[in-house]
Short mmCIF file of C-alpha atoms in Angstrom, two decimals:
data_model
loop_
_atom_site.label_atom_id
_atom_site.label_comp_id
_atom_site.label_asym_id
_atom_site.label_seq_id
_atom_site.Cartn_x
_atom_site.Cartn_y
_atom_site.Cartn_z
CA MET A 1 132.06 123.99 120.41
CA PRO A 2 132.77 120.41 119.38
CA THR A 3 133.81 117.83 121.96
CA ASP A 4 135.48 114.48 121.60
CA THR A 5 134.19 111.96 124.14
CA GLY A 6 136.13 108.76 123.56
CA PHE A 7 134.88 107.20 120.34
CA GLU A 8 132.23 109.79 119.77
CA MET A 9 133.23 112.96 117.96
CA THR A 10 130.47 115.56 118.12
CA ALA A 11 129.83 118.36 115.67
CA CYS A 12 129.56 122.07 116.44
CA THR A 13 126.25 122.55 118.24
CA ASN A 14 125.01 125.29 115.92
CA TYR A 15 125.77 123.15 112.84
CA GLU A 16 124.08 119.87 113.85
CA ALA A 17 120.65 120.67 112.37
CA LEU A 18 122.26 122.13 109.25
CA LEU A 19 124.45 119.06 108.77
CA GLU A 20 121.33 116.88 109.06
CA ASP A 21 119.67 119.00 106.36
CA TYR A 22 122.84 118.75 104.25
CA LEU A 23 122.75 114.98 104.60
CA GLU A 24 119.09 114.96 103.58
CA GLY A 25 119.77 117.25 100.64
CA THR A 26 117.16 119.78 101.71
CA LEU A 27 119.39 122.87 101.75
CA ASP A 28 119.44 125.36 98.90
CA ALA A 29 122.66 125.96 96.96
CA ALA A 30 123.89 128.89 99.09
CA GLU A 31 123.24 127.07 102.36
CA SER A 32 124.93 123.92 101.06
CA MET A 33 128.02 125.90 100.10
CA ALA A 34 128.17 127.54 103.53
CA VAL A 35 127.92 124.15 105.25
CA GLU A 36 130.53 122.63 102.94
CA LYS A 37 132.90 125.49 103.68
CA HIS A 38 132.38 124.90 107.41
CA TRP A 39 132.98 121.15 107.44
CA ARG A 40 136.08 121.52 105.28
CA ASP A 41 137.51 123.82 107.93
CA CYS A 42 136.18 121.95 110.99
CA SER A 43 137.54 118.45 111.53
CA SER A 44 134.92 117.58 114.20
CA CYS A 45 132.05 118.38 111.87
CA ARG A 46 133.77 116.56 109.00
CA VAL A 47 134.13 113.37 111.10
CA ALA A 48 130.57 113.70 112.44
CA LEU A 49 129.20 114.15 108.93
CA ASP A 50 131.13 111.12 107.70
CA GLN A 51 129.72 109.07 110.59
CA ALA A 52 126.19 110.30 109.91
CA SER A 53 126.51 109.50 106.24
CA ALA A 54 127.77 105.99 107.09
CA SER A 55 124.79 105.47 109.43
CA VAL A 56 122.36 106.23 106.60
CA ARG A 57 123.91 103.50 104.45
CA LEU A 58 124.11 101.04 107.32
CA LEU A 59 120.53 101.50 108.52
CA ARG A 60 119.01 101.46 105.06
CA LEU A 61 120.50 98.04 104.40
CA ALA A 62 117.70 96.31 106.25
CA GLY A 63 114.81 98.21 104.71
CA PRO A 64 111.37 98.61 106.26
CA SER A 65 109.83 96.09 108.62
CA ALA A 66 107.81 93.20 107.21
CA GLY A 67 104.49 94.83 108.05
CA PRO A 68 101.15 93.16 108.60
CA GLY A 69 99.84 90.08 106.84
CA PRO A 70 97.18 90.30 104.11
CA ALA A 71 94.37 89.54 106.56
CA PHE A 72 95.22 92.38 108.92
CA ALA A 73 92.58 94.86 107.70
CA ARG A 74 89.87 92.16 107.84
CA THR A 75 90.95 91.20 111.37
CA VAL A 76 90.80 94.84 112.44
CA MET A 77 87.32 95.27 110.98
CA ALA A 78 86.14 92.06 112.71
CA ARG A 79 87.51 93.37 115.99
CA ILE A 80 85.74 96.69 115.42
CA ARG A 81 82.42 94.89 114.74
CA ALA A 82 82.86 92.80 117.89
CA ALA A 83 83.58 95.93 119.93
CA GLU A 84 80.54 97.66 118.44
CA SER A 85 78.23 94.76 119.25
CA ASP A 86 79.63 94.72 122.81
CA LEU A 87 78.87 98.43 123.05
CA ALA A 88 75.37 97.87 121.68
CA ARG A 89 74.74 95.07 124.23
CA SER A 90 75.93 97.19 127.11
CA SER A 91 73.78 100.10 125.95
CA GLU A 92 70.79 97.68 125.71
CA ARG A 93 71.43 96.61 129.27
CA ALA A 94 71.65 100.24 130.21
CA SER A 95 68.33 100.98 128.47
CA PHE A 96 66.60 98.18 130.46
CA TRP A 97 67.62 99.74 133.76
CA GLN A 98 67.34 103.29 132.54
CA PRO A 99 63.70 103.95 133.68
CA LEU A 100 64.54 102.73 137.19
CA VAL A 101 67.73 104.71 137.24
CA LYS A 102 65.84 107.81 136.10
CA LEU A 103 63.20 107.26 138.80
CA GLY A 104 65.93 106.84 141.37
CA TRP A 105 67.57 110.08 140.31
CA ARG A 106 64.25 111.92 140.39
CA PHE A 107 63.55 110.61 143.88
CA ALA A 108 67.01 111.62 145.01
CA ALA A 109 66.56 115.09 143.52
CA THR A 110 63.15 115.55 145.14
CA ALA A 111 64.46 114.31 148.49
CA THR A 112 67.35 116.76 148.24
CA VAL A 113 65.00 119.67 147.52
CA VAL A 114 62.67 118.71 150.38
CA LEU A 115 65.59 118.30 152.74
CA GLY A 116 66.92 121.68 151.65
CA VAL A 117 63.56 123.34 152.28
CA LEU A 118 63.29 121.71 155.68
CA VAL A 119 66.77 122.73 156.70
CA THR A 120 66.14 126.30 155.51
CA TYR A 121 62.79 126.44 157.29
CA ASP A 122 64.30 125.00 160.44
CA ALA A 123 67.14 127.45 160.37
CA GLY A 124 64.71 130.37 159.83
CA TRP A 125 62.25 129.19 162.46
CA GLY A 126 64.94 128.53 165.02
CA HIS A 127 66.32 131.98 164.38
CA ARG A 128 62.88 133.56 164.88
CA VAL A 129 62.21 131.59 168.07
CA GLN A 130 65.60 132.62 169.36
CA ARG A 131 64.85 136.25 168.51
CA GLU A 132 61.46 136.05 170.18
CA SER A 133 62.89 134.53 173.33
CA ALA A 134 65.56 137.20 173.30
CA THR A 135 62.78 139.84 173.07
CA THR A 136 61.01 138.23 175.97
CA ARG A 137 64.21 138.23 177.96
CA TRP A 138 64.71 141.89 177.12
CA MET A 139 61.14 142.71 178.07
CA GLY A 140 61.82 141.07 181.43
CA GLY A 141 63.07 144.45 182.67
CA ASN A 142 59.54 145.92 182.32
CA ASP A 143 57.64 142.73 182.94
CA ILE A 144 54.19 143.69 184.14
CA PHE A 145 54.01 140.49 186.16
CA ALA A 146 57.32 141.00 187.79
CA PRO A 147 57.08 142.11 191.39
CA ASP A 148 58.66 145.35 192.42
CA PRO A 149 61.99 144.31 193.92
CA ALA A 150 61.71 147.14 196.44
CA ASN A 151 58.27 145.94 197.66
CA PRO A 152 57.96 142.20 197.24
CA PRO A 153 54.51 140.73 197.98
CA ALA A 154 54.37 139.65 201.50
CA SER A 155 51.62 137.05 201.12
CA ARG A 156 49.74 134.97 198.59
CA ASP A 157 46.81 137.37 198.78
CA GLU A 158 49.03 140.30 197.77
CA VAL A 159 50.20 138.36 194.76
CA LEU A 160 46.64 137.66 193.69
CA MET A 161 45.80 141.32 194.15
CA MET A 162 48.70 142.37 191.92
CA VAL A 163 47.51 140.04 189.22
CA ALA A 164 43.95 141.23 189.49
CA ASP A 165 45.10 144.86 189.25
CA THR A 166 47.11 144.11 186.16
CA ASN A 167 44.16 142.37 184.52
CA HIS A 168 42.14 145.48 184.98
CA GLY A 169 44.72 147.57 183.32
CA ASN A 170 45.98 149.28 186.50
CA MET B 1 121.67 121.74 94.88
CA ALA B 2 119.59 120.33 92.02
CA THR B 3 116.08 119.26 92.90
CA SER B 4 115.15 115.89 91.46
CA ALA B 5 111.83 115.11 89.78
CA ALA B 6 111.10 112.61 92.53
CA ALA B 7 111.50 115.32 95.15
CA LEU B 8 108.99 117.47 93.26
CA THR B 9 106.40 114.75 92.79
CA LEU B 10 106.57 113.37 96.32
CA PRO B 11 104.84 116.29 98.04
CA LEU B 12 102.17 116.29 95.32
CA ASP B 13 101.59 112.57 95.90
CA ARG B 14 101.38 113.16 99.62
CA LYS B 15 98.95 116.04 99.11
CA GLY B 16 96.76 113.88 96.89
CA LYS B 17 96.81 111.03 99.41
CA ARG B 18 95.99 113.45 102.17
CA GLU B 19 92.97 114.71 100.24
CA GLU B 20 91.82 111.13 99.67
CA ASP B 21 92.30 110.42 103.37
CA ARG B 22 90.14 113.45 104.21
CA GLU B 23 87.33 112.11 102.09
CA LEU B 24 87.68 108.62 103.56
CA VAL B 25 87.64 110.09 107.06
CA ARG B 26 84.49 112.11 106.22
CA LEU B 27 82.78 108.94 104.98
CA SER B 28 83.92 107.01 108.05
CA GLN B 29 82.48 109.72 110.26
CA VAL B 30 79.03 109.14 108.76
CA GLY B 31 79.37 105.39 109.34
CA THR B 32 80.73 104.04 106.02
CA GLU B 33 82.61 100.98 107.23
CA SER B 34 84.31 100.29 103.90
CA ALA B 35 85.87 103.77 103.98
CA PHE B 36 87.47 103.03 107.32
CA GLU B 37 88.66 99.65 106.05
CA GLU B 38 90.39 101.50 103.20
CA LEU B 39 92.06 103.80 105.74
CA VAL B 40 93.29 100.71 107.60
CA ARG B 41 94.78 99.30 104.38
CA ARG B 42 96.47 102.59 103.55
CA HIS B 43 98.06 103.11 106.95
CA GLN B 44 98.60 99.61 108.34
CA GLN B 45 102.22 99.38 107.17
CA ARG B 46 103.25 102.64 108.80
CA VAL B 47 101.27 101.98 111.98
CA PHE B 48 103.16 98.69 112.20
CA ALA B 49 106.40 100.61 111.71
CA VAL B 50 105.60 103.10 114.48
CA VAL B 51 104.47 100.40 116.89
CA GLY B 52 107.40 98.18 115.91
CA SER B 53 109.86 100.99 116.59
CA ILE B 54 108.77 100.94 120.23
CA LEU B 55 107.59 97.41 121.02
CA HIS B 56 109.55 95.13 118.72
CA ARG B 57 107.96 91.74 119.66
CA PRO B 58 105.83 90.78 116.60
CA GLU B 59 102.87 89.45 118.63
CA ASP B 60 102.76 92.68 120.69
CA VAL B 61 103.06 94.78 117.53
CA GLU B 62 100.11 93.04 115.84
CA ASP B 63 97.93 93.29 118.94
CA VAL B 64 98.69 96.94 119.63
CA ALA B 65 98.33 97.89 115.95
CA GLN B 66 94.81 96.41 115.97
CA GLN B 67 94.06 98.32 119.16
CA VAL B 68 95.28 101.54 117.50
CA PHE B 69 92.81 101.16 114.62
CA LEU B 70 90.01 100.25 117.02
CA LYS B 71 90.68 103.42 119.02
CA ALA B 72 90.83 105.46 115.82
CA TYR B 73 87.49 104.03 114.70
CA LEU B 74 85.84 104.79 118.03
CA GLY B 75 87.25 108.32 118.08
CA ILE B 76 86.93 109.25 114.41
CA LYS B 77 83.70 111.23 114.89
CA ARG B 78 85.57 113.58 117.21
CA PHE B 79 88.50 113.98 114.80
CA ASP B 80 88.18 117.50 113.34
CA GLN B 81 90.66 117.02 110.44
CA ARG B 82 92.75 120.03 111.39
CA ALA B 83 95.80 117.73 111.36
CA ALA B 84 96.40 115.02 108.78
CA PHE B 85 94.68 111.72 109.54
CA SER B 86 98.07 109.98 109.42
CA THR B 87 99.55 112.28 112.07
CA TRP B 88 96.52 111.75 114.33
CA LEU B 89 96.69 107.99 113.81
CA TYR B 90 100.44 107.69 114.46
CA LYS B 91 100.08 109.75 117.63
CA ILE B 92 97.44 107.28 118.81
CA ALA B 93 99.94 104.52 117.97
CA VAL B 94 102.74 106.08 120.04
CA ASN B 95 100.42 106.67 123.02
CA GLU B 96 99.00 103.17 122.77
CA CYS B 97 102.51 101.67 122.86
CA TRP B 98 103.46 103.56 126.01
CA ASP B 99 100.14 102.60 127.65
CA TYR B 100 100.81 98.99 126.73
CA LEU B 101 104.30 99.10 128.21
CA ARG B 102 103.02 100.80 131.34
CA LYS B 103 100.38 98.12 131.83
CA LYS B 104 102.83 95.29 131.16
CA LYS B 105 105.55 97.01 133.20
CA VAL B 106 108.23 95.94 130.74
CA ARG B 107 111.04 97.73 128.97
CA PRO B 108 110.52 98.39 125.25
CA LEU B 109 113.23 96.02 124.05
CA VAL B 110 113.79 92.35 124.67
CA TYR B 111 117.02 92.03 122.72
CA GLU B 112 120.41 91.82 124.30
CA SER B 113 122.48 94.51 122.70
CA ASP B 114 125.69 92.48 122.32
CA LEU B 115 126.42 90.78 119.03
CA SER B 116 127.87 87.33 118.81
CA GLU B 117 130.95 86.87 116.68
CA GLU B 118 128.81 85.26 114.00
CA GLN B 119 126.36 88.18 113.99
CA ALA B 120 129.21 90.69 113.89
CA SER B 121 130.64 88.79 110.94
CA ARG B 122 127.26 88.87 109.16
CA LEU B 123 126.86 92.58 109.87
CA ASP B 124 130.34 93.25 108.55
CA GLY B 125 129.44 91.31 105.41
CA ILE B 126 126.18 93.20 104.97
CA ALA B 127 127.77 96.60 105.60
CA SER B 128 130.69 96.03 103.24
CA SER B 129 128.47 94.73 100.44
CA ASP B 130 127.71 97.08 97.56
CA ARG B 131 124.10 96.01 97.37
CA PRO B 132 121.44 95.69 100.07
CA PRO B 133 120.61 92.12 101.07
CA GLU B 134 118.27 90.46 98.63
CA GLY B 135 115.27 88.32 99.55
CA PRO B 136 113.04 88.51 102.61
CA ASN B 137 115.20 86.15 104.68
CA ALA B 138 118.41 88.10 104.10
CA ARG B 139 116.61 91.38 104.85
CA ALA B 140 115.06 89.95 108.02
CA GLU B 141 118.49 88.74 109.10
CA ALA B 142 120.03 92.16 108.45
CA ARG B 143 117.19 93.77 110.30
CA GLU B 144 117.68 91.52 113.31
CA VAL B 145 121.40 92.27 113.50
CA LEU B 146 120.77 96.02 113.17
CA ASP B 147 118.00 95.84 115.78
CA ARG B 148 120.46 94.33 118.22
CA MET B 149 122.83 97.21 117.60
CA LEU B 150 120.05 99.76 117.91
CA ALA B 151 119.09 98.22 121.26
CA ALA B 152 122.26 99.72 122.72
CA LEU B 153 120.97 103.25 122.06
CA PRO B 154 118.69 105.36 124.24
CA GLU B 155 115.03 104.70 123.44
CA GLN B 156 114.37 107.97 121.60
CA ASP B 157 117.51 107.71 119.46
CA ARG B 158 116.53 104.20 118.42
CA GLN B 159 112.97 105.25 117.59
CA LEU B 160 114.12 108.23 115.50
CA LEU B 161 116.65 106.19 113.53
CA VAL B 162 114.25 103.29 112.89
CA LEU B 163 111.41 105.53 111.73
CA LYS B 164 113.61 107.82 109.68
CA GLU B 165 116.07 105.46 108.03
CA MET B 166 114.33 102.12 108.02
CA GLU B 167 110.68 103.10 107.68
CA GLY B 168 111.04 106.25 105.61
CA PHE B 169 109.31 108.86 107.79
CA SER B 170 110.22 112.49 107.12
CA VAL B 171 111.64 114.84 109.76
CA GLN B 172 108.39 116.82 109.64
CA GLU B 173 106.33 113.69 110.27
CA LEU B 174 108.57 112.64 113.16
CA ALA B 175 108.21 116.09 114.72
CA GLU B 176 104.42 115.87 114.49
CA ILE B 177 104.16 112.31 115.78
CA LEU B 178 106.56 112.78 118.67
CA ASP B 179 105.39 116.34 119.52
CA LEU B 180 108.85 117.78 119.02
CA ASN B 181 110.19 120.86 117.29
CA VAL B 182 111.51 120.13 113.76
CA ASN B 183 114.93 121.50 114.67
CA THR B 184 115.06 119.32 117.79
CA VAL B 185 114.34 116.26 115.65
CA LYS B 186 117.18 117.18 113.28
CA VAL B 187 119.67 117.67 116.10
CA ARG B 188 118.64 114.47 117.87
CA LEU B 189 118.78 112.51 114.64
CA PHE B 190 122.24 113.80 113.83
CA ARG B 191 123.51 112.89 117.29
CA ALA B 192 121.83 109.47 117.14
CA ARG B 193 123.64 108.78 113.88
CA GLY B 194 126.97 109.37 115.58
CA ARG B 195 125.97 107.10 118.46
CA ILE B 196 124.88 104.20 116.27
CA MET B 197 128.16 104.30 114.37
CA ASP B 198 129.97 104.40 117.70
CA VAL B 199 128.06 101.24 118.73
CA TYR B 200 128.86 99.64 115.36
CA ARG B 201 132.57 100.29 115.82
CA ARG B 202 132.57 98.99 119.41
CA ARG B 203 130.70 95.81 118.43
CA MET B 204 133.13 95.16 115.62
CA ASP B 205 136.10 95.78 117.88
CA SER B 206 134.80 93.56 120.68
CA SER B 207 133.95 90.76 118.22
CA GLY B 208 137.46 90.80 116.80
CA LYS B 209 136.32 92.40 113.56
CA LEU B 210 138.41 95.50 113.91
CA ALA B 211 136.72 98.36 112.19
CA ARG B 212 139.39 99.40 109.77
CA SER B 213 136.98 101.92 108.30
CA SER B 214 133.30 102.79 108.35
CA PRO B 215 130.99 101.10 105.79
CA ALA B 216 130.71 104.39 103.95
CA GLN B 217 134.45 104.74 103.67
CA ARG B 218 134.82 101.16 102.50
CA LYS B 219 132.36 101.89 99.73
CA GLY B 220 134.27 105.01 98.87
#
């Protein structure tokens, strides 16, 4: 649906692309006839097409921009060479430090592996120690050295006797 | 509609140029500097046009255009030739312009959009003339006056009109460069045409040169 907003008269939305093609002369004969029939019947599209056609003439008056000077390509190539030599210099600098950088990375990698092994070992060992102490705690119920709570040793001699008996497998 | 001989030969020319570009790109990819220099010569005018449609200030245009070719040279080994070299290059140009504007934090245009009475008078003279202005000075003057008018349009409208009508890009090329659908380009172009004529009429009215008719109507 065309709308008229002040100065600006707009074409039917579904005809805008076709009118642009018509202006460009890229439609075939049948399409051109269909578009012509439409703009003859539709005043909005007729005004819009007239405006568009006028814009082509107006804008083509100035022609293309001046463009670059004759030395442009040479300047570009000189800039490219300068950039390349900068890149080469920076890669030379990089190659000077490269062995040290490589060594640093190797050291860091080795340190990481060693640290990883240590942490893993520590975690495993700690776990085992914990398990062992838990076993010991559990065994406390049948501890052979534990005195009978019903008959605690009355003297130091009784304690020594209990130990001696245990050592003999009694 | 009758198809002219020029319309038939143009795509063939373009195809031939594209094939030559492919070969030059292939040579550039293996380090032949002279091949890249030839690509610069072939595309410098249009790269200037693309950059100029966004940046406008001549010193910025020259600097960014050089940067575009430098980037293309550094990236040409990665260019797989699935698209045309020109499309790839002009996309670099558009991106480079927006990067440049982002870094400089400036708006694309430096022109004031209003025309003085003298400029309006000159534009009226140019528009009502049967022939385009002759000589580089007259063309530059016409260009300046039109640029001032175009400055009143939204950025994308201005870019489309400059590239299409002043620099001779096709709708297909514009769609590829600006990453838009071909139909979208057509619709936007058609609307931009209406807007620029609206600006033209307003400028003429406000400068006392009442637009009795459009330039097209005056020419019959």
